Structure formats: C-alpha cells, structure tokens
Coordinates of C-alpha atoms in Angstrom, one line a residue:
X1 CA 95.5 17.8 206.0
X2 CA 98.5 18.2 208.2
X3 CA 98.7 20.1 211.1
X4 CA 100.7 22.6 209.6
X5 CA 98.5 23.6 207.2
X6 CA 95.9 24.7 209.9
X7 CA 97.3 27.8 210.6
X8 CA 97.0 28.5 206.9
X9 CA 94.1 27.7 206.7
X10 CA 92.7 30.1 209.9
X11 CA 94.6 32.7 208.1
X12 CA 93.0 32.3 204.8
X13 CA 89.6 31.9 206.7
X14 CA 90.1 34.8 207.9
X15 CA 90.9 37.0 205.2
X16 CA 88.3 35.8 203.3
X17 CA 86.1 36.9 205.9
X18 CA 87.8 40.3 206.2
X19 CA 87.3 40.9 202.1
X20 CA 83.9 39.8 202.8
X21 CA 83.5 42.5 205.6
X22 CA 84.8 44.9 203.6
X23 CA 82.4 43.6 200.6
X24 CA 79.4 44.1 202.7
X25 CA 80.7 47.3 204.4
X26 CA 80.8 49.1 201.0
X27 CA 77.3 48.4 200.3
X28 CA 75.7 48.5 203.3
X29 CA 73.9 51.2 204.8
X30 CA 75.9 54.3 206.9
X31 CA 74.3 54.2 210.4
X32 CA 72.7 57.5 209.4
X33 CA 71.2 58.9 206.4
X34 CA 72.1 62.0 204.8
X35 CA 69.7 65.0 204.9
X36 CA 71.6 67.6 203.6
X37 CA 72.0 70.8 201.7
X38 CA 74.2 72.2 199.2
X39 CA 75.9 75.4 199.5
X40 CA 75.3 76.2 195.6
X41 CA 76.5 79.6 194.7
X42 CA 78.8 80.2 197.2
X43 CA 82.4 79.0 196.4
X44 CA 81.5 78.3 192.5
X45 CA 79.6 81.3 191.7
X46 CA 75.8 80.8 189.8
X47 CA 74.3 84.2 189.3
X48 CA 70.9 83.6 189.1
X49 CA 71.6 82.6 193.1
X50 CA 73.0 86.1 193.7
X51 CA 72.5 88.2 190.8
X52 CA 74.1 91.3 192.7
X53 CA 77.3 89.7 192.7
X54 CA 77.7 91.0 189.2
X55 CA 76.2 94.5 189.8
X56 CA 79.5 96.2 189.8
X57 CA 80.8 94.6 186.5
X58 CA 80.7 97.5 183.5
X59 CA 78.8 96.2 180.6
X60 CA 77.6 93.1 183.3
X61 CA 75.6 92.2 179.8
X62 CA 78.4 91.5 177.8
X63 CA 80.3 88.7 179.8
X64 CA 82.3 85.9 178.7
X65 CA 79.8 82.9 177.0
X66 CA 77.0 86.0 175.7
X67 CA 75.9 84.4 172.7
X68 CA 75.5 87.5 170.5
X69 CA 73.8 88.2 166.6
X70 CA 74.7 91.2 164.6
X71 CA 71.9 92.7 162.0
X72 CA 73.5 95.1 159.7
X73 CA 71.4 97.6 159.7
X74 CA 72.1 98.9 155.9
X75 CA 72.1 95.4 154.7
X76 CA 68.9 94.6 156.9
X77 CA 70.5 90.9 156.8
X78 CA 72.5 88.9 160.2
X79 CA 76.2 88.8 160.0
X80 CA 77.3 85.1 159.5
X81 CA 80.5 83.1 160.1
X82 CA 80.1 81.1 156.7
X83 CA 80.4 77.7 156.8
X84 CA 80.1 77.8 160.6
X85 CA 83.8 79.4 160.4
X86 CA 87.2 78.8 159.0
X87 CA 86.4 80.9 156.0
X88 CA 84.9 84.6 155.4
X89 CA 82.3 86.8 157.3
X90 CA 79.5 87.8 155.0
X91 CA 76.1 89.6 156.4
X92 CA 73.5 88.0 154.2
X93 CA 71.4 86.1 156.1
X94 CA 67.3 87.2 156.5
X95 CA 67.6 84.7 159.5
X96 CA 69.6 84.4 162.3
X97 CA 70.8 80.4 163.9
X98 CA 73.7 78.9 164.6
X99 CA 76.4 80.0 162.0
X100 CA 75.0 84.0 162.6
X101 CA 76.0 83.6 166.7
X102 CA 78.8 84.8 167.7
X103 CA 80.2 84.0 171.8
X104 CA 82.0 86.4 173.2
X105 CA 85.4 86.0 174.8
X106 CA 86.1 88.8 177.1
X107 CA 89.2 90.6 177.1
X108 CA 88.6 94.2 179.0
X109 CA 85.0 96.3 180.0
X110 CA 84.9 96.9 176.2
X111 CA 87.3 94.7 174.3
X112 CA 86.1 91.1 173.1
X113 CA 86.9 88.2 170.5
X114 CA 84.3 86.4 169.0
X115 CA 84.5 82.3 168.7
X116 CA 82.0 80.9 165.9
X117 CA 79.3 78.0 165.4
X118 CA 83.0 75.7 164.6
X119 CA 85.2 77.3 167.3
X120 CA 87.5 79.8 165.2
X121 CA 87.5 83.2 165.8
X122 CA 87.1 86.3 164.4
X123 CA 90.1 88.4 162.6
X124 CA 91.7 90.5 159.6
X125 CA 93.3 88.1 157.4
X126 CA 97.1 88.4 157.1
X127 CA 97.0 92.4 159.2
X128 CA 94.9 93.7 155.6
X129 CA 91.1 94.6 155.9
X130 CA 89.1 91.2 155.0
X131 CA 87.2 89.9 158.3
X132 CA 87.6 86.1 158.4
X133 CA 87.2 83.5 160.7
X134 CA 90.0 81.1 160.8
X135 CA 92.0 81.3 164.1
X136 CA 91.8 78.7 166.5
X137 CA 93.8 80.6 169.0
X138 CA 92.6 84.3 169.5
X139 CA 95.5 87.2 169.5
X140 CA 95.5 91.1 168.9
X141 CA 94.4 90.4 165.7
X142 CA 91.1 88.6 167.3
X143 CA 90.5 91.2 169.3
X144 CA 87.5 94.3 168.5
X145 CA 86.0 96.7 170.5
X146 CA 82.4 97.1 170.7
X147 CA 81.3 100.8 171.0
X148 CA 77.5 101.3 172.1
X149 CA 75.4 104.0 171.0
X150 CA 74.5 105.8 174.2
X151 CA 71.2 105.9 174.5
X152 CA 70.4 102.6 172.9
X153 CA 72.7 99.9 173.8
X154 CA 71.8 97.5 171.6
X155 CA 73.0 99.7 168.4
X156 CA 76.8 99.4 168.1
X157 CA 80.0 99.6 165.9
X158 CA 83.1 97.3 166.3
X159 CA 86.5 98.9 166.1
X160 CA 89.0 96.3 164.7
X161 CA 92.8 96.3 165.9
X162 CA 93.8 98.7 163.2
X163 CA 91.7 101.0 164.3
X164 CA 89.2 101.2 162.0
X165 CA 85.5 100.3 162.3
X166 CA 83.8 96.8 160.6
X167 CA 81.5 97.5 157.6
X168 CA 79.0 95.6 155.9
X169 CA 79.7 97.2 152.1
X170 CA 77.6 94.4 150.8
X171 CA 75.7 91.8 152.0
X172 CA 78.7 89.4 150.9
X173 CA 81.6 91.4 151.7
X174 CA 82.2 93.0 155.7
X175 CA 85.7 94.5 155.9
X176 CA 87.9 96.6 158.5
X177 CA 88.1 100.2 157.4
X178 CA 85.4 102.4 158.0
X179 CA 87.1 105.1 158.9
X180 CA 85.0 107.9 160.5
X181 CA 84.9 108.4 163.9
X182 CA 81.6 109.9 163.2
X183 CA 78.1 108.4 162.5
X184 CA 74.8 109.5 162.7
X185 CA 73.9 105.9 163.9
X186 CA 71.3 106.2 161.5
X187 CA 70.4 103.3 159.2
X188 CA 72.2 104.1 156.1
X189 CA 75.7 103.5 157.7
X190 CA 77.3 100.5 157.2
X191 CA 79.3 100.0 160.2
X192 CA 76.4 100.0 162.0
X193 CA 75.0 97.2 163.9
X194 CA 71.7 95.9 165.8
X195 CA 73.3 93.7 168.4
X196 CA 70.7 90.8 169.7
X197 CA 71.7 89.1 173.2
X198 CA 70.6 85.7 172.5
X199 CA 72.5 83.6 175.7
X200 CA 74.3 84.5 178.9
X201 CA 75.9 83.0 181.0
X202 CA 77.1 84.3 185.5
X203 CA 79.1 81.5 186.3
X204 CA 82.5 82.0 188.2
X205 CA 84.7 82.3 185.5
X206 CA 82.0 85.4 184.2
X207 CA 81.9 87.1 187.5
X208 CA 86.0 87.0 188.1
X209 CA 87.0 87.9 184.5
X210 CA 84.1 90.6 184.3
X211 CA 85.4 92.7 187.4
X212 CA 89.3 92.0 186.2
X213 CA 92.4 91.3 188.2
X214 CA 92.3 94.3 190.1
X215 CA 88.1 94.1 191.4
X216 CA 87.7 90.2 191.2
X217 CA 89.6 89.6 194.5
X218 CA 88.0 92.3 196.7
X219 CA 84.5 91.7 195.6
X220 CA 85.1 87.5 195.4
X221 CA 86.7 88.1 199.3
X222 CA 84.1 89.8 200.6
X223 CA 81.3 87.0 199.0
X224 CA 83.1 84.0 200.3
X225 CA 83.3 85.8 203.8
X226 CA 79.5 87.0 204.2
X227 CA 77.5 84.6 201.9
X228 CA 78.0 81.3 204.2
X229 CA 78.9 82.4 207.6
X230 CA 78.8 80.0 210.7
X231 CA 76.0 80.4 211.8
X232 CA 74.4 79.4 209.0
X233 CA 76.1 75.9 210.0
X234 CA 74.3 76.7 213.4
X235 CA 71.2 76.7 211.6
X236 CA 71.3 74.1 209.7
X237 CA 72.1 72.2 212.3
X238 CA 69.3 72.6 214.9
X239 CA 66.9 72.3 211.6
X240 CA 67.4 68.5 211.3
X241 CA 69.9 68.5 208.2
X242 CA 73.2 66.4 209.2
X243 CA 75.3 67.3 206.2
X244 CA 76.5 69.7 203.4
X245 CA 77.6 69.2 200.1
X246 CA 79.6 72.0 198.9
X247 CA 80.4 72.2 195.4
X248 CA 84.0 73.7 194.5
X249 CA 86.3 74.3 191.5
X250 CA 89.0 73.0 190.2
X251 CA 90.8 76.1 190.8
X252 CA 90.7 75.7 194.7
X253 CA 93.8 73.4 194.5
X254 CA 96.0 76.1 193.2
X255 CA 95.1 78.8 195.6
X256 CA 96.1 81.1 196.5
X257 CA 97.4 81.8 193.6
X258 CA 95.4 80.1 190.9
X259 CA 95.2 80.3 187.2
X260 CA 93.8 83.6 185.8
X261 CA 90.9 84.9 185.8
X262 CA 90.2 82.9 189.0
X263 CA 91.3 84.5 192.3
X264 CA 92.5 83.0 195.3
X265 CA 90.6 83.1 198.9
X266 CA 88.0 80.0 198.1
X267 CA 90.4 77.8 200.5
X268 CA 90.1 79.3 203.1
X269 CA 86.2 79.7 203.2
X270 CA 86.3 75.3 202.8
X271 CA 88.4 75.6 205.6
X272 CA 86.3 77.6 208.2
X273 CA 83.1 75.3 206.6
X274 CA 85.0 72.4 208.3
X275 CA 85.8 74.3 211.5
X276 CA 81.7 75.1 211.7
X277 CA 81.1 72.1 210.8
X278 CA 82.9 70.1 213.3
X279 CA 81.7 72.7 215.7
X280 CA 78.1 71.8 215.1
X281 CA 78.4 68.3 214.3
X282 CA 77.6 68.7 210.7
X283 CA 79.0 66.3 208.1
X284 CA 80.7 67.9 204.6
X285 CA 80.3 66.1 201.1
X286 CA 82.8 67.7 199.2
X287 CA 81.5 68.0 195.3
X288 CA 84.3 69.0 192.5
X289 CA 81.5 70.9 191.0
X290 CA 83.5 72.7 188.1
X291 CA 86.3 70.6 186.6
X292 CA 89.4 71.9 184.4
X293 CA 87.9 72.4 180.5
X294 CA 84.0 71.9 181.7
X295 CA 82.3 68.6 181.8
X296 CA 79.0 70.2 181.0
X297 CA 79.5 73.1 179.3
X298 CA 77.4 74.7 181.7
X299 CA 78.4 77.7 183.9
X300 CA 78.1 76.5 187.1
X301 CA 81.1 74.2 185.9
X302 CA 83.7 76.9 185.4
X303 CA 82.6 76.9 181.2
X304 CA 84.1 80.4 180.1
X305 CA 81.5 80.0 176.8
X306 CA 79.8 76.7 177.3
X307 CA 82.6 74.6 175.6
X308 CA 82.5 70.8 177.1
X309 CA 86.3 70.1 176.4
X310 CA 86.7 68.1 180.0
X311 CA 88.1 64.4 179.5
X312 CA 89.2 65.3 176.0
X313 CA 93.4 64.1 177.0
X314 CA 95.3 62.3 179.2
X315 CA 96.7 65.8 181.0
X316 CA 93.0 66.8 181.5
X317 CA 92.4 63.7 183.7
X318 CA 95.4 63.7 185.4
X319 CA 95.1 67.6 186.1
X320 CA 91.9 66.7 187.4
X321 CA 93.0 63.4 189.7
X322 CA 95.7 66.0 191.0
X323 CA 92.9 68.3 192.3
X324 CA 91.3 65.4 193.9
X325 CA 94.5 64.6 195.5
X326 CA 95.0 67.9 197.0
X327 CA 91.0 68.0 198.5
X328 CA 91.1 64.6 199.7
X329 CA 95.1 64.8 201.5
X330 CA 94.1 68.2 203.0
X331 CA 90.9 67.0 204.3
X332 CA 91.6 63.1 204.9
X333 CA 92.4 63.4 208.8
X334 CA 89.4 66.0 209.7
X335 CA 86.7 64.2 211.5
X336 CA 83.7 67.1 209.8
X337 CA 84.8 64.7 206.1
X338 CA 82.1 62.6 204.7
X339 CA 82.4 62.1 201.7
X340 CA 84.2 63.2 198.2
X341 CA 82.2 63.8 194.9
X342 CA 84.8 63.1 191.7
X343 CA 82.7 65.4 189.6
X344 CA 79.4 67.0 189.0
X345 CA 76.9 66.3 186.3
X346 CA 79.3 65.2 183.8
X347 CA 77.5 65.2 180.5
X348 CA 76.9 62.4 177.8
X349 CA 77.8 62.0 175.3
X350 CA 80.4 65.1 175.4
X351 CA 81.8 62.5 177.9
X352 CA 81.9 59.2 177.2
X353 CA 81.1 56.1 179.8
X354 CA 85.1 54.7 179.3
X355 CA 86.6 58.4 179.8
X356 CA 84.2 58.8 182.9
X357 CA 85.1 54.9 184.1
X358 CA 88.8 55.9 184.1
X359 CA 88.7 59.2 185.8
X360 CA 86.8 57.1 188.7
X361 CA 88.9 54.5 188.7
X362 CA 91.6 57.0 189.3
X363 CA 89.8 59.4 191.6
X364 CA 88.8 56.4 193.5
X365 CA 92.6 55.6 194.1
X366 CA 93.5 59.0 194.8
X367 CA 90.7 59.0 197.6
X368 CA 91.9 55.9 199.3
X369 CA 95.8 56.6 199.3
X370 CA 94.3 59.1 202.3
X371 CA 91.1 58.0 203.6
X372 CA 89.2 54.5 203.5
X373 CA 86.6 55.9 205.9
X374 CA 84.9 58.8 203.6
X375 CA 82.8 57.7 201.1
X376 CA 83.6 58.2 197.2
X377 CA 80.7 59.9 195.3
X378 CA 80.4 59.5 191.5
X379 CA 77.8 61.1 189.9
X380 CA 75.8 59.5 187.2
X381 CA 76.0 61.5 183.5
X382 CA 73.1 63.6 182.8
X383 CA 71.4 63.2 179.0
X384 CA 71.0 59.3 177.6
X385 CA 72.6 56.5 179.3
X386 CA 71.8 53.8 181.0
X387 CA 71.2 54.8 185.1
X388 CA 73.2 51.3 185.8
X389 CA 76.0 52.5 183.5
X390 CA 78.5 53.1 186.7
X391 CA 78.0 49.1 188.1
X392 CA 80.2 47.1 187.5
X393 CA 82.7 50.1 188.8
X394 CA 81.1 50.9 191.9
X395 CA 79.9 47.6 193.2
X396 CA 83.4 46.4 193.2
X397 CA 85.1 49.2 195.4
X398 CA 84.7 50.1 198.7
X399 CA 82.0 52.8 200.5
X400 CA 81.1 53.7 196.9
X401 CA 77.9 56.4 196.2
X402 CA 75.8 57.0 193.1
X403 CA 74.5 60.5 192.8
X404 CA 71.2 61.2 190.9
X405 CA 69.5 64.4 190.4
X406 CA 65.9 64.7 190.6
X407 CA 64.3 68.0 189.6
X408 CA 60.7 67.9 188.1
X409 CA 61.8 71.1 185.7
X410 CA 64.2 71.3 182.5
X411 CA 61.9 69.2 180.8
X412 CA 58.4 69.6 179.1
X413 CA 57.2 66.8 180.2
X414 CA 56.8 68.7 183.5
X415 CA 55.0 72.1 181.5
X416 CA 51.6 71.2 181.7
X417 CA 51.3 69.0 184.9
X418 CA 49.1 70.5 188.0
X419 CA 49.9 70.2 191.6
X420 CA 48.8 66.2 192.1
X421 CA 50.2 65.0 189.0
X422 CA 54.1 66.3 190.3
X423 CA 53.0 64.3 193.5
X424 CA 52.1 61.3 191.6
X425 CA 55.1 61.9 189.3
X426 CA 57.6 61.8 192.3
X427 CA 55.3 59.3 194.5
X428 CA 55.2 56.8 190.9
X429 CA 58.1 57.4 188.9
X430 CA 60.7 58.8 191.2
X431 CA 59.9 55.7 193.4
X432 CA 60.7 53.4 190.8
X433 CA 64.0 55.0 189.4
X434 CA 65.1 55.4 192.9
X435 CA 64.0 51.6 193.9
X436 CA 66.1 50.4 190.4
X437 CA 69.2 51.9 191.2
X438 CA 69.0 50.5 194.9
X439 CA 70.2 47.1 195.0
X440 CA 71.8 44.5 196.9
X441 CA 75.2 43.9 195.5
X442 CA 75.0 47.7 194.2
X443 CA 76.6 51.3 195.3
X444 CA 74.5 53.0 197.5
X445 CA 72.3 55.8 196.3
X446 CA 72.1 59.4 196.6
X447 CA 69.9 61.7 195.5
X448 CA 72.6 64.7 195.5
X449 CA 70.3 67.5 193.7
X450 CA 66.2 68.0 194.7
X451 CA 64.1 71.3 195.0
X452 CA 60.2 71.7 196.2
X453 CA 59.7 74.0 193.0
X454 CA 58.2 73.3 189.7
X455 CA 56.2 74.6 186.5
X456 CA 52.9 75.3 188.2
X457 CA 51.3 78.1 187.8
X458 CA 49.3 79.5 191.3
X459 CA 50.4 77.2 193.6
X460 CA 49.3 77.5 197.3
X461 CA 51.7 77.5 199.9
X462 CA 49.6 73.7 201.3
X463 CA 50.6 72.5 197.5
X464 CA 54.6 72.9 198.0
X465 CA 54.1 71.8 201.3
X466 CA 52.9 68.2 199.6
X467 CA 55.3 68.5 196.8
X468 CA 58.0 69.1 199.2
X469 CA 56.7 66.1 201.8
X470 CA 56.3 63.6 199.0
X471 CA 60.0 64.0 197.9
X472 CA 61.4 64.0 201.4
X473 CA 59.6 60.4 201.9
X474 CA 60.6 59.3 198.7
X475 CA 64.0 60.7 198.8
X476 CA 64.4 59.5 202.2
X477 CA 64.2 55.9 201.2
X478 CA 67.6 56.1 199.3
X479 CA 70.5 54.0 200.8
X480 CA 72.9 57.2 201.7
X481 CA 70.1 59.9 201.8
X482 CA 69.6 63.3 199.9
X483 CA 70.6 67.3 199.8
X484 CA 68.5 70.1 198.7
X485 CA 69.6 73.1 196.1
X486 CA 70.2 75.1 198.0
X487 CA 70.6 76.4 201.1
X488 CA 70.8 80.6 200.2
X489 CA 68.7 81.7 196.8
X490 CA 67.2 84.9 195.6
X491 CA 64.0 82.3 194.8
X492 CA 62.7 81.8 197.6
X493 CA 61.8 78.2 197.2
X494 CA 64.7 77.3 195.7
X495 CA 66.2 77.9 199.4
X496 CA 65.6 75.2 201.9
X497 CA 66.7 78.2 204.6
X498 CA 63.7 80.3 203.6
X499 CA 61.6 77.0 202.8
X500 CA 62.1 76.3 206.7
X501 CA 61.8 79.5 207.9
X502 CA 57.8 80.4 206.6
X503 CA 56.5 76.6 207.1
X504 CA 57.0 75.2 203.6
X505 CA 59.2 72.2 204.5
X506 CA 59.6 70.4 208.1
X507 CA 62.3 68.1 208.6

C-alpha cells in the first residue's frame, strides 16, 4: 500500500461509514414517537362522520354506488341483468343476488344509469324498445329517470330516453314503451316497480356529485372551513398528541380546478393545517387517502360505485406518482412535514404485491427528489397477504414506515367477545403482530388506524377506559408510534376529541 492510496482509502472509509449512517438512520427510531390523530372526514368526505353533510342533497338516498333491486310488481319476480350483463334484461327471478343489483351512476336529482353484476350498463338496443345491457361506456341512451310514487318512495317507474316508461310485459321480456303518463300505482301495472336499497355509499365523490356543480362548492367551502378550524390544532396540542395524519384525495393536486364532480377549495384547508400546525408545534403525516380509480373500492377512497380499478395501467400509476409529486414539492421545505403516506389501505388481491412494489418504488423517488428528512409511509394491503410482504422494499430505502391498522371490528371473530377478552385480544395478539413486524434490519412500524370502540354490548364507561389503555401501551411500543380515527365523529367514541373530553382516554 502506497502512500497515495491512503487518501482513497479514508475516502472510501468514510463513505462506507456515511451509507452505514444512513442504513442505521432509516431504521432507527425518530427521537419522538408519534401520538396522533387523523382528521378522517374532513378533506375526503365519509358520511357516517358527518351525516348532515348530505342533508341538502334531493333524493340524498339515491347517490352514486346505491346498490339497488327492482321487484316487478305484476310479475311478482326481481328484474335481472342476465348473464351478469352483456345481454337482455328479463324480470324472472323469485330471488334477488348479484345479477338482480343494479349500482347507480348519478347523472341529475332524478336522472341515473345503471352498471350491472359485469360492469355494462343499462340501454335500448340500437334507439328501438328492447332494454339490454351491453354498454361499457354509459350515454343518453344509458340514461332513465326514476319517478317515485309520492307517498311511498320505494314504489317507482323508470322513464327511458324515449320517453316512455320500462315494462315488465312478461317475466322474460321488459321493454321501453309504456306509454301512459298515468298509473294507478296499483299492482296490476307493469311499469311498476318495488325498488329495494340494498348498499350505499357517502363518500366524497357521493356528496360533490349529489349537490351538482352549482351546490357542491358552497356547501364543500363552508365544510373545509368550519369542520377543522385552528383551534382544534390548539387542542390537540395541549392534549398530549404530537401529530396528524390527514387523509386527502387525489383530486387536491388539480385544485383549484379539479376534475368533475370534485370541487376545488381542499388546498387551501391543507394549507392553513400546516400554518396551525407550525403554530402549535404539531407534526402532519400527509395520507393520499383516495387514489385516482379506487384502490379499495371503498368510499372513503374517492370509489364513485365501489369499483377497485386503481393500479390497473401504467397512466394510473403515473397519474398517481404525479399527485405525490405535487404534495411532497409543495410541502418539502415546511418545517410542520412529517411524513408522506403513498396510499391508503390498498386492497389485495384487486392490487397485486408487484403493482403496489412499483408504485412505492416510484412514490419513494418522488418523495426524495424534495425531501430526505420526512419519512415515507407505505401502508400494508388489507385482506390475505403476508404482513412482511413490503420487506425487502422498505428495509432497503431510507426513513421508511409500515402502516398497519388495528381495529377489533369488521370481523366476527370480534361478535361475541366480552370486555376482557378485547383486552386480552389486543394485550395477546396485537402484541405479537405488532412485535413481528418490528425488527432490526426492518421499516419502522406504525399503527396508522386504532379506535377504543368495539362489538360489546353494555359496556361501562371503566371498560373503554381499559380497552382504550391497553391499546395505547401496546400501540405505544411501535417503532414510529400510532394515530387514532378520528379526531371529530358523530360516534362519540369513535372521536378521540370527545374520548378526552368526558374521561374515556388520558394521554
């Protein structure tokens, strides 16, 4: 070894030891754990938060997603898209399942198209009289108006684009050209209908298109400016939570003018969170909680009928990168960023581990073109998979979190359980899922998603105080920390605000 080589020798020695710095920084604890609480239901709308939001919306019943089922009441048999769709309409069915549902796809206070069990829609065949179901892309022909019986609104006729009403004339043949205007509603007319609401859904995409392009803005204004004000920041800041996770949609990056039915005006409530939070030294986890096509299906994800088409192409991804681009280059250089969730609760198998893996990858990227201080959340896929699935991603990249969701609900293993067996659940089990995703070499862990509610029956006010405890200890113990859903909620326990205010938790 020759003097010369020494210096290239320090210099390799010491970026080895830099990479090995930064190898140990991604995995080692922050020098504070998170205790935080997500804004649910504020700037991606959930109803069952704030069911008055949709109050003013006429026929608030009949939103985009309804699931719907027609009994003919002549034929005393369900109307059914046969075959699931891509053929006729018949109304023979004694039962009523998948192929007899109908979701509706809202077009005006009373005008709808109706997607089937296969994704077609609803029409006349060629502009004559047959109803079929055969178009993947609905148009005037698509379209029918449902007309309810006024003093029972579950009895209807549908007025097809021609103008004339849908008949059952037998149970194997429903057509377009009933013509009176007249009906006694009574059961021997064929163009009447019992219409069942089997499935709704009050997400954001419900709430905008149900109010319409002249309503939606004032009414979605007015929410983002009252619903989380700052001193709600003020509060949750001399409670003991340190952080907020707010979920937002995809929309957000094209305000203020984004794509229709959303409205614009959700940008500028992220904005003033950052200016409270900065104010009261709160930290913000931004979480893309609704991603362009749905990557749950589920309508706090955007879903305008519970279609999962998210990660289905190339452009979805990149559409998707893009918005991830815009929240992490606008928010990069303010001190109130924490961290950056690349998507909520995507859902296996709809999305697969390799479409997931490269959306990371890329969101990832896109985080660290700006930042390489905030953390980069990914959030593990709900249904089967394997909790370790993200790995050999994660534990290579820098300041990387896993997100899990604990709830002890949506599943029946949770029906019959009595106060102590929930504690022993989240004491036994929860400690052990929670200890098996923590691991050296691995991400740290996040438990993005808890709540001190569950299935039982009579509770006393000393039995959520437990529950609650017994998450927050075990909850506590993971490597980046844990938020609450949520902070504002029409249940009361299902809001950490009212939670804290009567005594129920105590940070």
């Amino acid at each position: 070894m020759t003097s010369q080589s020494l210096p290239k020798l320090s210099l390799a020695f010491f970026t080895f030891s830099c990479l090995l710095s930064l190898s140990v920084a991604a995995r080692a604890t922050p020098n504070f754990k998170v205790r935080a609480v997500s804004l649910g239901g504020w700037l991606v709308t959930e109803g069952w938060i704030k069911p008055s939001l949709f109050d003013g919306i006429i026929n608030k019943d009949l939103l985009d997603g309804t699931q719907v089922q027609f009994l003919s009441v002549k034929q005393g048999k369900y109307v059914c898209a046969e075959s699931g769709g891509g053929t006729i309409i018949v109304a023979n069915r004694t039962s009523a399942s998948g192929w007899e549902t109908f979701k509706l796809w809202r077009v005006s206070e009373t005008e709808f198209q109706f997607r089937v069990f296969n994704r077609e829609f609803v029409g006349l065949q060629n502009g004559r009289t047959d109803v079929v179901a055969v178009a993947t892309t609905p148009g005037e022909s698509e379209t029918f108006q449902i007309v309810r019986k006024s003093d029972d609104m579950n009895r209807v006729r549908i007025m097809a684009s021609n103008g004339f009403f849908l008949q059952a004339k037998t149970q194997d043949l429903v057509t377009a050209d009933f013509e009176s205007n007249n009906t006694t509603w009574g059961n021997d007319d064929p163009s009447v209908f019992v219409m069942n609401i089997v499935g709704t859904m009050q997400g954001e995409f419900q709430v905008t298109n149900g109010y319409g392009p002249v309503k939606a803005p004032t009414v979605m204004r007015e929410h983002w400016a009252t619903f989380i004000t700052e001193p709600d920041f003020q509060f949750i800041s001399s409670s003991g939570l340190n952080a907020v996770r707010i979920p937002v949609g995809w929309w957000i990056a094209s305000d203020p003018s984004p794509p229709p039915p959303f409205v614009g005006g959700s940008l500028k409530a992220l904005d003033n969170a950052f200016t409270w939070a900065e104010k009261y030294n709160v930290k913000i986890v931004i979480d893309l909680h609704a991603a362009p096509g749905s990557q749950n299906g589920f309508e706090h994800s955007g879903s305008r009928d519970g279609s999962q088409e998210w990660g289905q192409s190339n452009e979805n991804i990149q559409q998707t990168v893009a918005v991830i681009d815009f929240l992490a280059s606008r928010y990069a250089s303010r001190p109130g960023l924490l961290a950056v969730e690349l998507i909520n609760e995507p859902l296996a198998p709809g999305v697969t581990l390799d479409i997931l893996t490269k959306y990371y990858k890329a969101g990832y990227d896109t985080v660290r073109k700006y930042t390489t201080s905030a953390y980069v959340v990914m959030s593990n896929r709900l249904g089967p998979m394997d909790p370790h699935e993200l790995f050999p991603l994660a534990s290579g990249l820098q300041a990387v979190v896993v997100d899990v969701h604990y709830y002890n609900l949506f599943s029946s293993i949770f029906d019959s359980m009595t106060v102590q067996q929930n504690i022993d659940y989240v004491n036994s089990n929860r400690t052990s899922e929670l200890n098996n995703l923590t691991t050296a070499n691995g991400p740290l862990t996040f438990v993005g998603e808890w709540v001190a509610e569950w299935r039982v029956n009579g509770a006393t006010k000393e039995d959520y105080q437990r529950f609650a405890a017994a998450q927050l200890e075990v909850f506590g113990r993971a490597s980046f920390g844990w938020s609450y859903w949520t902070l504002k909620n029409v249940r009361d326990h299902w809001s950490i605000e009212w939670m804290i205010q009567n005594g129920y938790i105590a940070l």
